Coordinates of C-alpha atoms (C1' of nucleotides) in Angstrom, one line a residue:
Chain Y
M92 CA -3.1 -21.8 17.7
L93 CA -5.4 -19.1 19.8
M94 CA -6.4 -20.3 23.1
D95 CA -8.4 -19.0 26.2
S96 CA -8.8 -21.1 29.1
V97 CA -8.7 -20.0 32.6
C98 CA -5.7 -17.4 33.1
P99 CA -5.5 -16.3 29.3
H100 CA -1.5 -16.0 30.2
N101 CA -1.7 -19.4 30.0
N102 CA 0.6 -21.6 27.6
T103 CA 0.0 -25.0 28.2
F104 CA -3.0 -25.8 26.4
H105 CA -3.0 -26.9 22.5
C106 CA -4.9 -25.2 19.3
S107 CA -7.6 -27.4 19.6
D108 CA -8.8 -26.2 22.1
C109 CA -7.8 -22.5 21.3
R110 CA -11.2 -20.3 20.9
M111 CA -9.2 -18.7 18.5
N112 CA -8.4 -21.5 16.4
A113 CA -11.5 -21.2 13.1
L114 CA -9.5 -17.5 12.7
C115 CA -6.0 -19.0 11.9
L116 CA -5.7 -22.3 11.6
P117 CA -6.9 -23.8 7.3
L118 CA -11.4 -24.3 8.3
A119 CA -11.0 -27.6 6.6
L120 CA -8.4 -28.9 8.7
Q121 CA -8.5 -32.4 10.2
T122 CA -7.9 -33.1 13.8
R123 CA -4.9 -35.3 13.3
E124 CA -4.0 -32.4 11.2
V125 CA -4.2 -30.3 14.1
E126 CA -2.3 -31.8 16.2
R127 CA 0.6 -32.0 13.7
L128 CA 0.0 -28.9 13.7
D129 CA 0.3 -28.3 16.9
E130 CA 3.4 -30.1 17.6
I131 CA 5.4 -27.2 15.6
I132 CA 3.6 -24.4 17.3
Q133 CA 5.4 -22.5 20.3
R134 CA 3.9 -20.4 22.9
G135 CA 5.8 -19.1 25.0
K136 CA 5.6 -16.4 28.3
P137 CA 3.2 -13.9 28.4
L138 CA 5.1 -9.9 26.4
Q139 CA 4.8 -6.8 28.5
K140 CA 4.0 -3.4 26.9
D141 CA 6.4 -2.9 24.6
H142 CA 8.0 -5.8 24.1
H143 CA 9.3 -7.0 21.1
I144 CA 9.0 -9.7 19.3
Y145 CA 11.6 -8.9 16.5
H146 CA 13.6 -6.4 14.9
A147 CA 13.8 -5.0 11.5
G148 CA 16.8 -6.9 10.4
E149 CA 16.9 -9.6 12.6
E150 CA 17.0 -13.3 10.7
F151 CA 14.1 -14.9 9.9
D152 CA 12.4 -17.7 11.0
S153 CA 8.9 -17.7 12.4
V154 CA 5.6 -16.8 11.3
F155 CA 3.0 -15.6 14.7
A156 CA -0.2 -16.4 15.6
V157 CA -1.6 -13.0 18.5
R158 CA -3.7 -15.1 21.0
S159 CA -4.6 -12.0 23.0
G160 CA -3.3 -8.7 23.5
S161 CA -2.7 -6.7 20.2
I162 CA 0.9 -6.0 18.1
K163 CA 2.1 -2.6 16.7
S164 CA 4.8 -3.9 13.4
Y165 CA 6.0 -1.1 12.0
T166 CA 9.4 0.2 9.6
I167 CA 12.0 2.8 10.5
S168 CA 12.2 4.5 7.0
N169 CA 15.7 5.6 5.5
N170 CA 15.7 9.4 6.8
G171 CA 15.1 8.2 9.9
Q172 CA 11.2 7.5 10.9
E173 CA 8.5 5.5 12.1
Q174 CA 6.6 4.0 9.8
V175 CA 3.6 2.2 11.4
T176 CA 2.9 -1.1 8.6
G177 CA -0.2 -2.6 10.9
F178 CA -2.2 -3.2 13.8
H179 CA -2.4 -7.3 14.8
L180 CA -4.8 -8.5 17.1
P181 CA -5.5 -11.7 18.5
G182 CA -6.7 -14.5 15.5
E183 CA -4.5 -12.6 13.3
I184 CA -0.8 -13.5 11.5
F185 CA 2.5 -11.1 11.5
G186 CA 5.4 -11.6 10.1
M187 CA 5.4 -12.7 6.7
D188 CA 6.7 -9.7 5.4
G189 CA 10.0 -11.9 6.6
I190 CA 10.2 -14.8 3.8
G191 CA 11.1 -12.5 1.0
Q192 CA 14.2 -11.8 1.6
N193 CA 15.1 -13.8 4.9
R194 CA 15.0 -11.4 7.2
Y195 CA 11.8 -9.0 8.9
T196 CA 11.2 -6.0 7.1
N197 CA 9.0 -5.4 9.9
S198 CA 9.5 -4.5 13.6
A199 CA 7.0 -5.6 16.1
V200 CA 6.0 -4.7 19.9
A201 CA 3.4 -5.7 21.8
M202 CA 1.3 -2.6 22.5
E203 CA -0.5 -3.9 25.4
T204 CA 0.2 -7.8 27.6
S205 CA 0.0 -10.1 25.2
S206 CA 0.6 -13.6 24.3
I207 CA 1.8 -15.4 20.8
C208 CA 2.6 -18.0 18.9
E209 CA 5.2 -18.9 17.3
I210 CA 5.0 -21.0 13.9
P211 CA 8.8 -21.9 12.8
F212 CA 8.7 -21.2 9.3
N213 CA 11.1 -23.9 8.0
R214 CA 8.3 -26.9 10.1
L215 CA 5.0 -25.0 8.8
Q216 CA 6.8 -25.1 4.3
E217 CA 7.9 -28.4 4.9
L218 CA 4.4 -29.8 6.7
S219 CA 2.6 -27.2 3.7
I220 CA 3.9 -30.2 1.7
A221 CA 2.6 -33.0 3.5
I222 CA -0.5 -30.9 4.7
P223 CA -2.0 -29.1 1.2
T224 CA -4.8 -27.4 2.6
L225 CA -2.4 -26.2 4.8
Q226 CA 0.2 -25.2 2.0
R227 CA -3.1 -23.1 0.2
H228 CA -4.4 -21.6 3.6
F229 CA -0.9 -20.2 4.0
F230 CA -1.0 -18.5 0.1
Q231 CA -4.8 -16.8 0.7
L232 CA -3.4 -15.7 4.3
M233 CA -0.5 -13.9 2.4
S234 CA -3.5 -12.6 -0.1
L235 CA -5.4 -11.7 1.4
E236 CA -2.3 -9.2 2.7
I237 CA -1.3 -8.2 -0.3
T238 CA -5.0 -6.5 -1.3
G239 CA -5.5 -5.2 2.8
E240 CA -2.3 -3.6 1.8
Q241 CA -3.6 -2.5 -1.2
Q242 CA -7.1 -1.1 0.3
L243 CA -5.3 0.7 3.0
L244 CA -3.2 2.6 -0.6
S245 CA -6.4 3.6 -1.7
L246 CA -6.9 4.9 1.9
L247 CA -4.3 7.6 2.1
S248 CA -4.4 8.1 -1.2
K249 CA -7.9 9.7 -2.5
N250 CA -9.4 9.7 1.2
T251 CA -10.0 12.8 3.9
A252 CA -8.1 12.3 7.5
E253 CA -12.7 11.7 8.2
E254 CA -13.0 8.9 5.8
R255 CA -9.4 7.4 7.3
V256 CA -10.4 7.3 11.1
A257 CA -13.6 6.6 10.1
T258 CA -12.7 3.2 8.2
L259 CA -10.0 2.6 10.9
L260 CA -12.8 2.2 13.5
M261 CA -14.7 0.1 11.5
S262 CA -12.7 -2.6 10.9
I263 CA -11.7 -2.6 14.9
S264 CA -14.8 -3.0 15.3
N265 CA -15.7 -6.2 12.4
R266 CA -12.6 -7.2 14.4
N267 CA -13.9 -7.2 17.4
F268 CA -17.0 -8.8 16.1
R269 CA -15.1 -11.8 14.8
L270 CA -13.2 -12.4 18.0
K271 CA -17.1 -12.1 19.8
L272 CA -16.3 -9.1 21.3
S273 CA -19.5 -6.2 21.4
A274 CA -18.8 -3.9 17.9
T275 CA -18.8 -1.0 19.4
R276 CA -17.4 -0.8 22.5
F277 CA -13.5 -0.9 22.8
R278 CA -10.7 -0.3 23.9
L279 CA -7.8 1.3 21.5
P280 CA -5.1 -0.5 21.8
M281 CA -3.1 2.1 19.9
S282 CA -1.9 5.4 20.8
R283 CA -2.9 8.0 18.7
A284 CA 0.4 8.7 17.3
D285 CA 0.5 5.3 16.1
I286 CA -3.5 5.7 14.3
G287 CA -1.7 9.7 13.2
N288 CA 1.3 7.6 11.4
Y289 CA -0.2 4.4 10.7
L290 CA -3.2 6.5 8.7
G291 CA -0.5 9.4 7.2
L292 CA -1.7 11.8 9.3
T293 CA -0.6 14.2 12.5
V294 CA -1.6 13.5 16.2
E295 CA -3.3 16.8 16.1
T296 CA -5.8 15.9 13.2
V297 CA -6.7 12.6 14.7
S298 CA -7.1 14.6 17.9
R299 CA -9.2 17.0 16.1
V300 CA -10.9 14.1 14.1
L301 CA -12.4 12.4 17.3
S302 CA -13.6 15.6 19.1
R303 CA -15.4 16.0 15.8
F304 CA -16.6 12.8 15.8
Q305 CA -18.2 13.3 19.5
K306 CA -19.4 16.7 18.4
Q307 CA -21.7 15.0 15.7
D308 CA -22.6 12.1 18.3
L309 CA -21.1 9.6 15.9
L310 CA -19.5 7.7 19.2
K311 CA -18.3 8.7 22.4
V312 CA -14.5 8.5 23.4
D313 CA -12.7 8.9 26.7
K314 CA -8.9 8.5 26.4
K315 CA -8.6 4.7 24.4
E316 CA -11.6 3.6 25.5
V317 CA -14.6 4.3 22.6
E318 CA -18.1 3.9 22.1
L319 CA -19.3 3.9 18.8
L320 CA -22.5 5.2 18.4
N321 CA -23.4 6.2 14.6
L322 CA -22.4 2.2 12.8
D323 CA -24.5 3.4 10.0
R324 CA -23.1 6.8 9.3
L325 CA -19.5 5.7 10.4
R326 CA -19.7 2.9 8.0
E327 CA -21.3 5.3 5.0
L328 CA -17.4 7.9 5.9
A329 CA -15.2 4.2 5.9
N330 CA -17.5 3.6 2.5
Chain J
M86 CA 8.4 -18.1 -18.0
L87 CA 9.5 -15.1 -20.2
M88 CA 11.7 -15.6 -23.7
D89 CA 12.5 -13.6 -26.6
S90 CA 13.6 -15.3 -29.5
V91 CA 12.9 -13.8 -33.1
C92 CA 10.1 -12.6 -32.6
P93 CA 9.4 -11.8 -29.1
H94 CA 5.7 -12.4 -29.0
N95 CA 6.4 -15.5 -30.2
N96 CA 4.9 -18.1 -27.3
T97 CA 6.8 -21.4 -28.7
F98 CA 9.7 -21.3 -26.9
H99 CA 9.7 -22.7 -23.8
C100 CA 11.6 -21.5 -20.0
S101 CA 14.6 -23.0 -20.0
D102 CA 15.5 -20.5 -23.3
C103 CA 13.9 -17.3 -21.9
R104 CA 16.2 -14.8 -21.4
M105 CA 13.9 -13.6 -18.3
N106 CA 13.8 -16.9 -16.8
A107 CA 16.2 -15.7 -13.7
L108 CA 14.3 -13.7 -12.5
C109 CA 10.5 -15.4 -12.8
L110 CA 12.0 -18.6 -12.3
P111 CA 13.2 -20.1 -8.4
L112 CA 16.8 -19.6 -8.8
A113 CA 18.4 -23.9 -7.5
L114 CA 15.5 -25.1 -9.5
Q115 CA 17.0 -28.1 -11.2
T116 CA 16.8 -28.5 -15.1
R117 CA 14.4 -31.1 -15.3
E118 CA 12.3 -29.3 -12.6
V119 CA 12.2 -26.3 -14.7
E120 CA 11.0 -28.4 -17.5
R121 CA 8.1 -29.7 -15.1
L122 CA 7.2 -25.9 -15.0
D123 CA 7.6 -25.3 -18.1
E124 CA 4.8 -28.2 -19.0
I125 CA 1.9 -25.8 -17.0
I126 CA 2.4 -22.5 -18.0
Q127 CA 0.7 -21.1 -20.9
R128 CA 1.9 -18.6 -23.4
G129 CA -0.4 -16.4 -25.2
K130 CA -1.0 -15.2 -28.0
P131 CA 0.4 -10.8 -27.7
L132 CA -2.1 -8.7 -26.1
Q133 CA -3.2 -4.9 -27.7
K134 CA -2.9 -1.8 -25.6
D135 CA -6.2 -1.8 -23.1
H136 CA -6.2 -5.2 -23.6
H137 CA -7.6 -6.9 -20.3
I138 CA -6.4 -10.0 -19.2
Y139 CA -9.0 -9.9 -15.9
H140 CA -11.2 -8.0 -14.4
A141 CA -11.8 -7.5 -10.3
G142 CA -14.6 -9.5 -9.2
E143 CA -13.7 -12.2 -11.7
E144 CA -12.9 -16.2 -10.7
F145 CA -9.4 -16.3 -10.2
D146 CA -7.1 -19.8 -11.0
S147 CA -4.3 -18.1 -12.3
V148 CA -1.0 -15.5 -11.6
F149 CA 0.3 -14.5 -14.5
A150 CA 4.1 -13.2 -15.6
V151 CA 5.3 -10.2 -18.6
R152 CA 7.4 -11.3 -20.5
S153 CA 7.4 -7.6 -23.1
G154 CA 6.0 -5.0 -22.7
S155 CA 4.3 -3.8 -19.4
I156 CA 0.6 -4.3 -17.4
K157 CA -1.4 -2.4 -15.3
S158 CA -3.6 -3.1 -11.9
Y159 CA -5.7 -1.5 -10.7
T160 CA -9.2 -1.9 -8.9
I161 CA -11.8 0.5 -8.4
S162 CA -12.9 1.8 -4.9
N163 CA -16.3 1.6 -3.8
N164 CA -17.2 5.5 -4.9
G165 CA -16.4 4.0 -7.7
Q166 CA -12.8 5.8 -8.4
E167 CA -9.3 4.0 -10.2
Q168 CA -6.8 3.3 -7.9
V169 CA -3.9 2.2 -9.0
T170 CA -1.9 -0.6 -7.4
G171 CA 1.2 -1.7 -9.7
F172 CA 2.7 -1.7 -12.8
H173 CA 4.6 -4.3 -13.4
L174 CA 7.6 -5.2 -16.0
P175 CA 8.7 -8.0 -17.8
G176 CA 9.7 -11.0 -15.4
E177 CA 7.4 -9.8 -12.9
I178 CA 4.6 -11.7 -11.4
F179 CA 1.0 -10.4 -10.7
G180 CA -2.7 -11.6 -10.1
M181 CA -2.0 -12.9 -6.2
D182 CA -4.4 -10.9 -5.6
G183 CA -6.4 -13.0 -6.3
I184 CA -5.6 -16.5 -4.6
G185 CA -7.3 -15.1 -0.6
Q186 CA -10.6 -14.7 -1.8
N187 CA -10.9 -17.4 -5.4
R188 CA -11.4 -13.9 -6.9
Y189 CA -9.1 -11.7 -9.0
T190 CA -9.7 -8.0 -6.1
N191 CA -8.1 -6.2 -9.1
S192 CA -8.1 -5.3 -12.4
A193 CA -4.9 -5.8 -15.1
V194 CA -5.1 -4.3 -18.7
A195 CA -2.3 -3.6 -20.9
M196 CA -0.5 -0.9 -21.1
E197 CA 0.9 -1.4 -24.2
T198 CA 1.2 -4.5 -26.9
S199 CA 2.5 -7.1 -24.3
S200 CA 3.0 -11.2 -24.1
I201 CA 2.1 -12.7 -20.8
C202 CA 2.9 -16.2 -19.5
E203 CA -0.1 -18.1 -17.8
I204 CA 0.4 -19.7 -14.8
P205 CA -3.0 -22.0 -13.4
F206 CA -3.0 -21.4 -9.6
N207 CA -3.9 -25.4 -9.0
R208 CA -1.1 -27.3 -10.8
L209 CA 1.4 -24.4 -9.2
Q210 CA 0.4 -25.7 -5.9
E211 CA 0.8 -29.4 -7.1
L212 CA 3.7 -28.9 -8.5
S213 CA 4.9 -26.9 -5.1
I214 CA 4.8 -29.9 -3.3
A215 CA 6.9 -31.9 -5.7
I216 CA 9.6 -29.3 -5.5
P217 CA 8.8 -27.6 -2.2
T218 CA 12.3 -25.4 -3.7
L219 CA 9.3 -23.8 -5.8
Q220 CA 7.5 -23.2 -2.9
R221 CA 9.3 -21.6 -1.3
H222 CA 10.0 -19.5 -4.2
F223 CA 6.2 -18.8 -4.1
F224 CA 6.2 -17.6 -0.1
Q225 CA 9.6 -15.0 -1.1
L226 CA 7.6 -13.8 -4.5
M227 CA 4.9 -12.6 -2.1
S228 CA 6.2 -11.4 0.6
L229 CA 8.2 -8.8 -1.3
E230 CA 5.0 -8.4 -2.9
I231 CA 3.6 -7.3 1.0
T232 CA 6.6 -5.4 1.6
G233 CA 6.7 -3.8 -1.7
E234 CA 3.0 -2.6 -0.9
Q235 CA 4.6 -1.3 3.0
Q236 CA 7.4 0.4 1.7
L237 CA 4.6 2.7 -1.0
L238 CA 2.1 2.6 1.6
S239 CA 5.3 4.8 3.6
L240 CA 5.9 6.5 0.3
L241 CA 2.2 8.2 0.4
S242 CA 1.8 8.4 3.4
K243 CA 5.7 10.3 4.4
N244 CA 7.2 11.2 1.8
T245 CA 6.2 15.0 -1.1
A246 CA 5.2 15.0 -4.4
E247 CA 8.6 15.2 -5.9
E248 CA 9.9 12.5 -3.7
R249 CA 7.5 10.1 -5.0
V250 CA 8.0 11.1 -8.7
A251 CA 12.4 10.5 -8.1
T252 CA 10.7 7.4 -6.1
L253 CA 9.1 6.0 -9.1
L254 CA 11.4 7.0 -11.2
M255 CA 14.4 4.8 -9.8
S256 CA 12.3 2.6 -9.4
I257 CA 11.7 1.9 -13.0
S258 CA 15.4 3.1 -13.7
N259 CA 16.5 0.1 -11.3
R260 CA 13.9 -2.5 -12.8
N261 CA 15.6 -1.7 -16.0
F262 CA 19.3 -1.7 -15.5
R263 CA 17.8 -6.1 -13.9
L264 CA 16.6 -6.0 -17.4
K265 CA 19.4 -5.2 -18.9
L266 CA 18.3 -2.5 -20.5
S267 CA 19.3 1.2 -19.9
A268 CA 19.1 2.6 -16.7
T269 CA 19.2 6.7 -17.7
R270 CA 16.3 6.6 -20.8
F271 CA 14.1 4.9 -21.3
R272 CA 9.9 4.9 -22.1
L273 CA 7.1 5.3 -19.3
P274 CA 4.5 3.3 -20.3
M275 CA 2.3 4.8 -18.2
S276 CA 0.0 8.0 -18.7
R277 CA 0.7 11.0 -16.2
A278 CA -2.7 10.1 -14.7
D279 CA -2.0 6.7 -13.8
I280 CA 1.8 7.7 -12.6
G281 CA 0.1 10.6 -10.5
N282 CA -3.2 8.0 -9.0
Y283 CA -0.5 5.8 -8.3
L284 CA 1.2 8.4 -6.0
G285 CA -1.5 9.6 -4.6
L286 CA -0.9 12.6 -6.8
T287 CA -3.1 14.6 -9.8
V288 CA -1.9 14.4 -13.0
E289 CA -0.9 18.7 -12.8
T290 CA 1.2 17.5 -9.8
V291 CA 3.3 15.3 -12.3
S292 CA 3.8 17.3 -14.9
R293 CA 4.6 19.7 -12.6
V294 CA 7.0 17.7 -11.4
L295 CA 8.8 16.7 -14.6
S296 CA 9.3 20.2 -15.3
R297 CA 11.0 21.4 -12.4
F298 CA 13.0 17.9 -12.4
Q299 CA 13.6 18.8 -16.4
K300 CA 14.6 23.3 -15.4
Q301 CA 16.7 22.0 -12.3
D302 CA 18.8 19.8 -14.7
L303 CA 17.9 16.0 -13.3
L304 CA 16.1 14.6 -16.3
K305 CA 14.4 15.4 -19.4
V306 CA 11.3 14.6 -20.7
D307 CA 9.7 14.5 -23.9
K308 CA 6.0 13.2 -23.3
K309 CA 6.7 9.1 -22.3
E310 CA 10.7 9.5 -23.1
V311 CA 12.9 10.1 -20.1
E312 CA 16.8 10.6 -20.1
L313 CA 17.6 10.4 -16.2
L314 CA 20.5 13.5 -15.8
N315 CA 21.4 13.4 -12.4
L316 CA 20.7 9.7 -10.6
D317 CA 23.0 11.3 -7.5
R318 CA 20.3 13.8 -7.0
L319 CA 17.2 11.7 -8.2
R320 CA 18.1 8.5 -5.6
E321 CA 18.5 11.1 -3.3
L322 CA 15.0 12.5 -3.7
A323 CA 14.2 9.2 -3.7
N324 CA 15.9 8.3 -0.1
Chain H
dC244 C1' 4.4 16.6 44.5
dG245 C1' 6.4 16.8 40.0
dT246 C1' 7.9 15.2 36.1
dC247 C1' 6.6 13.5 31.7
dA248 C1' 4.4 11.3 27.8
dG249 C1' 0.1 11.7 25.5
dT250 C1' -3.8 14.2 24.4
dT251 C1' -6.2 18.4 23.1
dT252 C1' -7.4 22.8 21.5
dG253 C1' -5.8 27.4 18.5
dA254 C1' -3.9 30.0 15.2
dG255 C1' -1.6 30.6 10.6
dC256 C1' 0.7 28.4 6.8
dG257 C1' 1.3 26.3 2.3
dA258 C1' 1.8 22.2 -0.3
dG259 C1' -1.0 20.3 -4.0
dC260 C1' -5.6 20.8 -5.3
dT261 C1' -9.5 22.2 -7.8
dC262 C1' -10.7 24.7 -11.6
dA263 C1' -10.2 27.0 -16.1
dA264 C1' -7.2 27.6 -20.7
dC265 C1' -4.6 27.0 -23.5
dG266 C1' -0.6 23.5 -26.4
dT267 C1' 0.1 18.7 -29.0
dG268 C1' -0.2 15.3 -32.0
dA269 C1' -2.5 11.0 -33.1
dG270 C1' -6.5 9.7 -35.8
dT271 C1' -10.3 10.7 -39.3
dG272 C1' -13.1 11.4 -42.5
dG273 C1' -14.1 15.4 -46.5
Chain Z
dC95 C1' -4.3 17.8 -48.1
dC96 C1' -6.2 20.3 -44.6
dA97 C1' -10.2 20.9 -40.8
dC98 C1' -11.5 19.0 -37.2
dT99 C1' -11.5 16.0 -33.0
dC100 C1' -10.6 14.3 -29.2
dA101 C1' -7.0 12.7 -25.6
dC102 C1' -3.4 13.6 -23.2
dG103 C1' -0.1 16.8 -20.9
dT104 C1' 1.1 21.5 -19.5
dT105 C1' 0.6 26.2 -16.6
dG106 C1' -1.3 29.6 -13.5
dA107 C1' -4.3 31.3 -10.7
dG108 C1' -6.8 31.1 -6.5
dC109 C1' -8.3 27.2 -2.6
dT110 C1' -8.3 24.3 1.0
dC111 C1' -7.1 20.6 4.3
dG112 C1' -4.2 18.7 7.1
dC113 C1' 0.0 20.3 8.9
dT114 C1' 3.2 23.3 12.2
dC115 C1' 4.0 25.4 15.7
dA116 C1' 2.7 26.2 20.5
dA117 C1' -0.4 26.5 25.1
dA118 C1' -2.9 23.6 28.2
dC119 C1' -5.1 19.7 29.6
dT120 C1' -4.6 15.0 32.0
dG121 C1' -3.4 11.1 34.5
dA122 C1' -0.1 7.8 35.9
dC123 C1' 4.2 7.4 38.2
dG124 C1' 8.7 7.4 41.3

DNA sequence: CGTCAGTTTGAGCGAGCTCAACGTGAGTGG
DNA sequence: CCACTCACGTTGAGCTCGCTCAAACTGACG
């Protein structure tokens, strides 16, 4: 579902050529099956920063895969404040929160210029009946989403500010590594406010923790650019 | 999948007779389809308090529905401490965390004498191909699990101790109401420690909050028995 | 060059934690 | 039947981590 070619925002190519397909496609899918999946996937124009893909409450009909860039999911709670529920990097699927009630419960917005693949869910369900591997893959994806949220829950309820920030950094580092990008030098696509919101901390605390990490030579930060200098210690903090 | 008859722990009856079936079964399932589902479901003997249904790391092969009693899910984090991830009441499904990695990531234990239905997941997947409504239903169940965790995330990262406790009480009240039990008088099946662990609070804080609520005539607590006296105010706190 | 959003740093405060003591009730064994 | 234990719950006192409020800095953009 995810590709790159000469231009990373080109939308004329296919799943079978996509550099990301090992990540978002069922591993065991046959060539013919990839083609059938390919047929139902819609590739959109590149999205500008701050462009919304959907808003909470809108009717659900598709899940999405990130092809390039990065996407933020968030909800607005009853008392009106934002809760960031996830950051989605290339190769990752988002929008599955909408399945349960036929409406998205989150909003999704591009944190930078991004491109995504849209996967109409009804078609995906039909195809899942014809291709059991695909059904299994989607059950697994959703289950992994559940266990991911549970780990985050544990992080928020038991860990200190430093541990939370270290965990997020290591998570992004690992996901970058999976994308064959550098695990030690990368750009944080989200603001300090988003990091804090996601981790249950204030902007000030996030900023202070990063400064402290820098002072301890665990990393170097310059605005959004990060270089991790002591992976072992950070991994230890992230535990 | 859930039933009662003369003895609530009787395990010879069928989904079609079960008082709970509107809760855990796809609403639109045909009689013939319910029978096919019924065939794959295994009903076990009643479980004693503290009996484990599965442990984290064990091979996954079934999801479960609570027929009577109550079940606690929890994980052990890397630093060895328990994190309660959920409380499951009659009519609710648990064990879906195991699908993603073919191993349970949580452990599940009976908080009191309980009975459950076991649903072998491979058979459920096969049946989902034959009965698309069932496939859809399970996608929805898992999606609701995701949005539930996200709400909890927001609760832990943004709300005070009082709001968290009120939210849990209202949640149990609503689930009891759905089970046609009293929404205002019930027994908390879990210990104060479990409540605190689940809500990211210490036992002491949970105890203090309950005492404060009682002093403000919002409720009456006696050990595990609770009577909610001011639902409006509690709902307001829970928001 | 002024504006404005995002970030950093400092100072003080408070909600919930820690530690400690005590209360309660169920289970056990003399 | 009482004494003892042990898990669980409650209450109090003091402390601490992260929050709040405030001010200053930075860089992008019109």
